[in-house]
mmCIF file of N, CA and C in Angstrom:
data_model
loop_
_atom_site.group_PDB
_atom_site.id
_atom_site.type_symbol
_atom_site.label_atom_id
_atom_site.label_comp_id
_atom_site.label_asym_id
_atom_site.label_seq_id
_atom_site.Cartn_x
_atom_site.Cartn_y
_atom_site.Cartn_z
ATOM 1 N N MET A 16 -17.862 107.141 2.232
ATOM 2 C CA MET A 16 -18.031 105.886 2.796
ATOM 3 C C MET A 16 -19.234 105.765 3.576
ATOM 4 N N SER A 17 -19.904 104.647 3.587
ATOM 5 C CA SER A 17 -21.188 104.319 4.296
ATOM 6 C C SER A 17 -20.884 103.748 5.523
ATOM 7 N N MET A 18 -21.401 104.029 6.652
ATOM 8 C CA MET A 18 -21.178 103.415 7.967
ATOM 9 C C MET A 18 -21.439 101.959 7.886
ATOM 10 N N ASN A 19 -22.271 101.416 6.991
ATOM 11 C CA ASN A 19 -22.560 100.076 6.954
ATOM 12 C C ASN A 19 -21.385 99.325 6.194
ATOM 13 N N GLU A 20 -20.519 99.991 5.555
ATOM 14 C CA GLU A 20 -19.360 99.349 5.006
ATOM 15 C C GLU A 20 -18.192 99.023 5.898
ATOM 16 N N SER A 21 -17.330 98.085 5.485
ATOM 17 C CA SER A 21 -16.093 97.852 6.214
ATOM 18 C C SER A 21 -15.264 98.973 6.245
ATOM 19 N N GLY A 22 -14.331 98.874 7.168
ATOM 20 C CA GLY A 22 -13.328 100.061 7.323
ATOM 21 C C GLY A 22 -12.481 100.053 8.611
ATOM 22 N N ILE A 23 -11.588 101.028 8.744
ATOM 23 C CA ILE A 23 -10.927 101.333 9.903
ATOM 24 C C ILE A 23 -11.438 102.522 10.629
ATOM 25 N N TYR A 24 -11.683 102.372 11.916
ATOM 26 C CA TYR A 24 -12.101 103.398 12.639
ATOM 27 C C TYR A 24 -11.331 103.843 13.846
ATOM 28 N N CYS A 25 -11.732 104.918 14.498
ATOM 29 C CA CYS A 25 -11.171 105.411 15.637
ATOM 30 C C CYS A 25 -12.183 105.857 16.662
ATOM 31 N N ILE A 26 -11.871 105.498 17.985
ATOM 32 C CA ILE A 26 -12.726 106.117 19.124
ATOM 33 C C ILE A 26 -11.761 106.988 19.730
ATOM 34 N N ARG A 27 -11.897 108.376 19.654
ATOM 35 C CA ARG A 27 -10.818 109.302 20.095
ATOM 36 C C ARG A 27 -11.364 110.171 21.268
ATOM 37 N N ASN A 28 -10.587 110.226 22.244
ATOM 38 C CA ASN A 28 -10.879 110.944 23.499
ATOM 39 C C ASN A 28 -10.382 112.462 23.072
ATOM 40 N N SER A 29 -11.462 113.409 23.094
ATOM 41 C CA SER A 29 -11.266 114.632 22.648
ATOM 42 C C SER A 29 -10.597 115.463 23.765
ATOM 43 N N ILE A 30 -10.321 114.985 24.836
ATOM 44 C CA ILE A 30 -9.547 115.720 25.905
ATOM 45 C C ILE A 30 -8.065 115.476 25.791
ATOM 46 N N ASN A 31 -7.609 114.167 25.668
ATOM 47 C CA ASN A 31 -6.230 113.971 25.551
ATOM 48 C C ASN A 31 -5.846 113.395 24.061
ATOM 49 N N ASN A 32 -6.756 113.346 23.140
ATOM 50 C CA ASN A 32 -6.459 112.882 21.798
ATOM 51 C C ASN A 32 -5.961 111.539 21.788
ATOM 52 N N LYS A 33 -6.072 110.735 22.718
ATOM 53 C CA LYS A 33 -5.647 109.241 22.564
ATOM 54 C C LYS A 33 -6.795 108.560 21.855
ATOM 55 N N CYS A 34 -6.282 107.531 20.996
ATOM 56 C CA CYS A 34 -7.247 106.871 20.309
ATOM 57 C C CYS A 34 -7.247 105.304 20.340
ATOM 58 N N TYR A 35 -8.424 104.721 20.122
ATOM 59 C CA TYR A 35 -8.651 103.370 20.122
ATOM 60 C C TYR A 35 -8.940 103.060 18.619
ATOM 61 N N VAL A 36 -8.027 102.312 17.799
ATOM 62 C CA VAL A 36 -8.218 102.068 16.529
ATOM 63 C C VAL A 36 -8.622 100.547 16.166
ATOM 64 N N GLY A 37 -9.596 100.344 15.424
ATOM 65 C CA GLY A 37 -10.074 99.057 15.152
ATOM 66 C C GLY A 37 -10.487 98.948 13.538
ATOM 67 N N GLN A 38 -10.888 97.943 13.433
ATOM 68 C CA GLN A 38 -11.404 97.555 12.009
ATOM 69 C C GLN A 38 -12.651 96.501 12.058
ATOM 70 N N SER A 39 -13.498 96.892 10.932
ATOM 71 C CA SER A 39 -14.712 96.024 11.087
ATOM 72 C C SER A 39 -15.164 95.857 9.693
ATOM 73 N N LYS A 40 -15.949 94.753 9.432
ATOM 74 C CA LYS A 40 -16.708 94.631 8.125
ATOM 75 C C LYS A 40 -17.875 95.434 8.153
ATOM 76 N N ASN A 41 -18.557 96.005 9.343
ATOM 77 C CA ASN A 41 -19.666 96.881 9.466
ATOM 78 C C ASN A 41 -19.367 97.786 10.514
ATOM 79 N N VAL A 42 -18.780 98.920 10.097
ATOM 80 C CA VAL A 42 -18.346 100.064 11.143
ATOM 81 C C VAL A 42 -19.515 100.387 11.946
ATOM 82 N N LYS A 43 -20.770 100.697 11.333
ATOM 83 C CA LYS A 43 -21.754 101.279 12.106
ATOM 84 C C LYS A 43 -22.203 100.149 13.300
ATOM 85 N N LYS A 44 -22.390 98.914 12.928
ATOM 86 C CA LYS A 44 -22.767 97.924 13.968
ATOM 87 C C LYS A 44 -21.598 97.744 14.989
ATOM 88 N N ARG A 45 -20.287 97.976 14.505
ATOM 89 C CA ARG A 45 -19.190 97.954 15.550
ATOM 90 C C ARG A 45 -19.222 99.065 16.444
ATOM 91 N N PHE A 46 -19.591 100.220 15.981
ATOM 92 C CA PHE A 46 -19.740 101.489 16.709
ATOM 93 C C PHE A 46 -20.734 101.253 18.110
ATOM 94 N N ILE A 47 -21.922 100.792 17.472
ATOM 95 C CA ILE A 47 -22.966 100.531 18.354
ATOM 96 C C ILE A 47 -22.623 99.527 19.417
ATOM 97 N N HIS A 48 -21.788 98.527 19.045
ATOM 98 C CA HIS A 48 -21.386 97.338 20.119
ATOM 99 C C HIS A 48 -20.376 98.200 21.058
ATOM 100 N N HIS A 49 -19.500 98.930 20.483
ATOM 101 C CA HIS A 49 -18.560 99.627 21.420
ATOM 102 C C HIS A 49 -19.271 100.459 22.469
ATOM 103 N N LYS A 50 -20.269 101.261 22.009
ATOM 104 C CA LYS A 50 -20.893 102.140 23.015
ATOM 105 C C LYS A 50 -21.626 101.338 23.847
ATOM 106 N N SER A 51 -22.408 100.315 23.608
ATOM 107 C CA SER A 51 -23.153 99.529 24.467
ATOM 108 C C SER A 51 -22.290 98.970 25.491
ATOM 109 N N MET A 52 -20.991 98.356 25.124
ATOM 110 C CA MET A 52 -20.065 97.774 26.172
ATOM 111 C C MET A 52 -19.619 98.992 27.026
ATOM 112 N N LEU A 53 -19.136 100.111 26.585
ATOM 113 C CA LEU A 53 -18.772 101.091 27.385
ATOM 114 C C LEU A 53 -19.675 101.583 28.310
ATOM 115 N N ARG A 54 -20.982 101.869 27.786
ATOM 116 C CA ARG A 54 -22.091 102.209 28.715
ATOM 117 C C ARG A 54 -22.400 101.337 29.752
ATOM 118 N N SER A 55 -22.266 100.147 29.629
ATOM 119 C CA SER A 55 -22.438 99.096 30.616
ATOM 120 C C SER A 55 -21.236 98.747 31.426
ATOM 121 N N ASN A 56 -20.258 99.556 31.296
ATOM 122 C CA ASN A 56 -18.818 99.308 31.918
ATOM 123 C C ASN A 56 -18.262 97.960 31.919
ATOM 124 N N ASN A 57 -18.518 97.429 30.663
ATOM 125 C CA ASN A 57 -18.072 96.063 30.293
ATOM 126 C C ASN A 57 -17.284 95.988 29.110
ATOM 127 N N HIS A 58 -16.406 96.892 28.790
ATOM 128 C CA HIS A 58 -15.757 96.870 27.562
ATOM 129 C C HIS A 58 -14.392 95.959 27.619
ATOM 130 N N ALA A 59 -13.996 95.275 26.529
ATOM 131 C CA ALA A 59 -12.918 94.406 26.709
ATOM 132 C C ALA A 59 -11.584 95.109 26.844
ATOM 133 N N ASN A 60 -11.494 96.357 26.489
ATOM 134 C CA ASN A 60 -10.202 97.015 26.710
ATOM 135 C C ASN A 60 -10.376 97.942 27.855
ATOM 136 N N PRO A 61 -9.600 97.532 28.914
ATOM 137 C CA PRO A 61 -9.617 98.161 30.308
ATOM 138 C C PRO A 61 -9.249 99.577 30.205
ATOM 139 N N TYR A 62 -8.220 99.887 29.174
ATOM 140 C CA TYR A 62 -7.689 101.309 29.143
ATOM 141 C C TYR A 62 -8.776 102.278 28.718
ATOM 142 N N LEU A 63 -9.373 101.836 27.563
ATOM 143 C CA LEU A 63 -10.588 102.578 27.012
ATOM 144 C C LEU A 63 -11.789 102.785 27.987
ATOM 145 N N GLN A 64 -12.018 101.793 28.671
ATOM 146 C CA GLN A 64 -13.102 101.742 29.630
ATOM 147 C C GLN A 64 -12.798 102.748 30.779
ATOM 148 N N LYS A 65 -11.573 102.754 31.217
ATOM 149 C CA LYS A 65 -11.223 103.547 32.348
ATOM 150 C C LYS A 65 -11.194 105.118 32.011
ATOM 151 N N SER A 66 -10.835 105.255 30.500
ATOM 152 C CA SER A 66 -10.849 106.701 30.153
ATOM 153 C C SER A 66 -12.239 107.075 29.898
ATOM 154 N N TRP A 67 -13.129 106.279 29.399
ATOM 155 C CA TRP A 67 -14.653 106.548 29.250
ATOM 156 C C TRP A 67 -15.190 106.858 30.574
ATOM 157 N N ASN A 68 -14.889 106.095 31.545
ATOM 158 C CA ASN A 68 -15.455 106.352 33.007
ATOM 159 C C ASN A 68 -15.044 107.718 33.509
ATOM 160 N N LYS A 69 -13.695 108.008 33.264
ATOM 161 C CA LYS A 69 -13.210 109.123 33.799
ATOM 162 C C LYS A 69 -13.622 110.327 33.064
ATOM 163 N N HIS A 70 -13.720 110.438 31.820
ATOM 164 C CA HIS A 70 -13.927 111.538 30.971
ATOM 165 C C HIS A 70 -15.395 111.742 30.585
ATOM 166 N N GLY A 71 -16.136 110.612 30.477
ATOM 167 C CA GLY A 71 -17.441 110.687 30.172
ATOM 168 C C GLY A 71 -17.825 110.526 28.644
ATOM 169 N N GLU A 72 -19.024 109.973 28.257
ATOM 170 C CA GLU A 72 -19.212 109.777 26.740
ATOM 171 C C GLU A 72 -19.107 110.887 26.061
ATOM 172 N N ASN A 73 -19.481 112.279 26.450
ATOM 173 C CA ASN A 73 -19.532 113.356 25.637
ATOM 174 C C ASN A 73 -18.138 113.772 25.158
ATOM 175 N N ASN A 74 -16.971 113.227 25.734
ATOM 176 C CA ASN A 74 -15.705 113.633 25.343
ATOM 177 C C ASN A 74 -15.102 112.506 24.525
ATOM 178 N N PHE A 75 -15.946 111.688 23.892
ATOM 179 C CA PHE A 75 -15.305 110.712 22.793
ATOM 180 C C PHE A 75 -16.074 110.991 21.418
ATOM 181 N N VAL A 76 -15.254 110.863 20.460
ATOM 182 C CA VAL A 76 -15.715 110.962 18.957
ATOM 183 C C VAL A 76 -15.447 109.644 18.310
ATOM 184 N N PHE A 77 -16.408 109.071 17.579
ATOM 185 C CA PHE A 77 -16.322 107.963 16.700
ATOM 186 C C PHE A 77 -15.982 108.497 15.307
ATOM 187 N N GLU A 78 -14.879 107.975 14.735
ATOM 188 C CA GLU A 78 -14.590 108.393 13.391
ATOM 189 C C GLU A 78 -14.209 107.330 12.510
ATOM 190 N N ILE A 79 -14.568 107.397 11.327
ATOM 191 C CA ILE A 79 -14.022 106.485 10.345
ATOM 192 C C ILE A 79 -12.744 106.956 9.661
ATOM 193 N N LEU A 80 -11.665 106.222 9.747
ATOM 194 C CA LEU A 80 -10.443 106.619 9.101
ATOM 195 C C LEU A 80 -10.308 106.305 7.649
ATOM 196 N N GLU A 81 -10.625 105.073 7.325
ATOM 197 C CA GLU A 81 -10.540 104.525 5.920
ATOM 198 C C GLU A 81 -11.706 103.626 5.571
#
């Protein structure tokens, strides 16, 4: 599967294995948007943002599930 295709994806915290699961028509574009929002401390999901701030960017993995 290409990153430019639609799909279901996961942003996984590699420390506690908790996942944020989403879907998009363009997974690559969505990953870029998520990272941008998380890096600017402005993500719409406060739980994901708090975990990102606590554990750091290097402890998150972006994966395509389907």
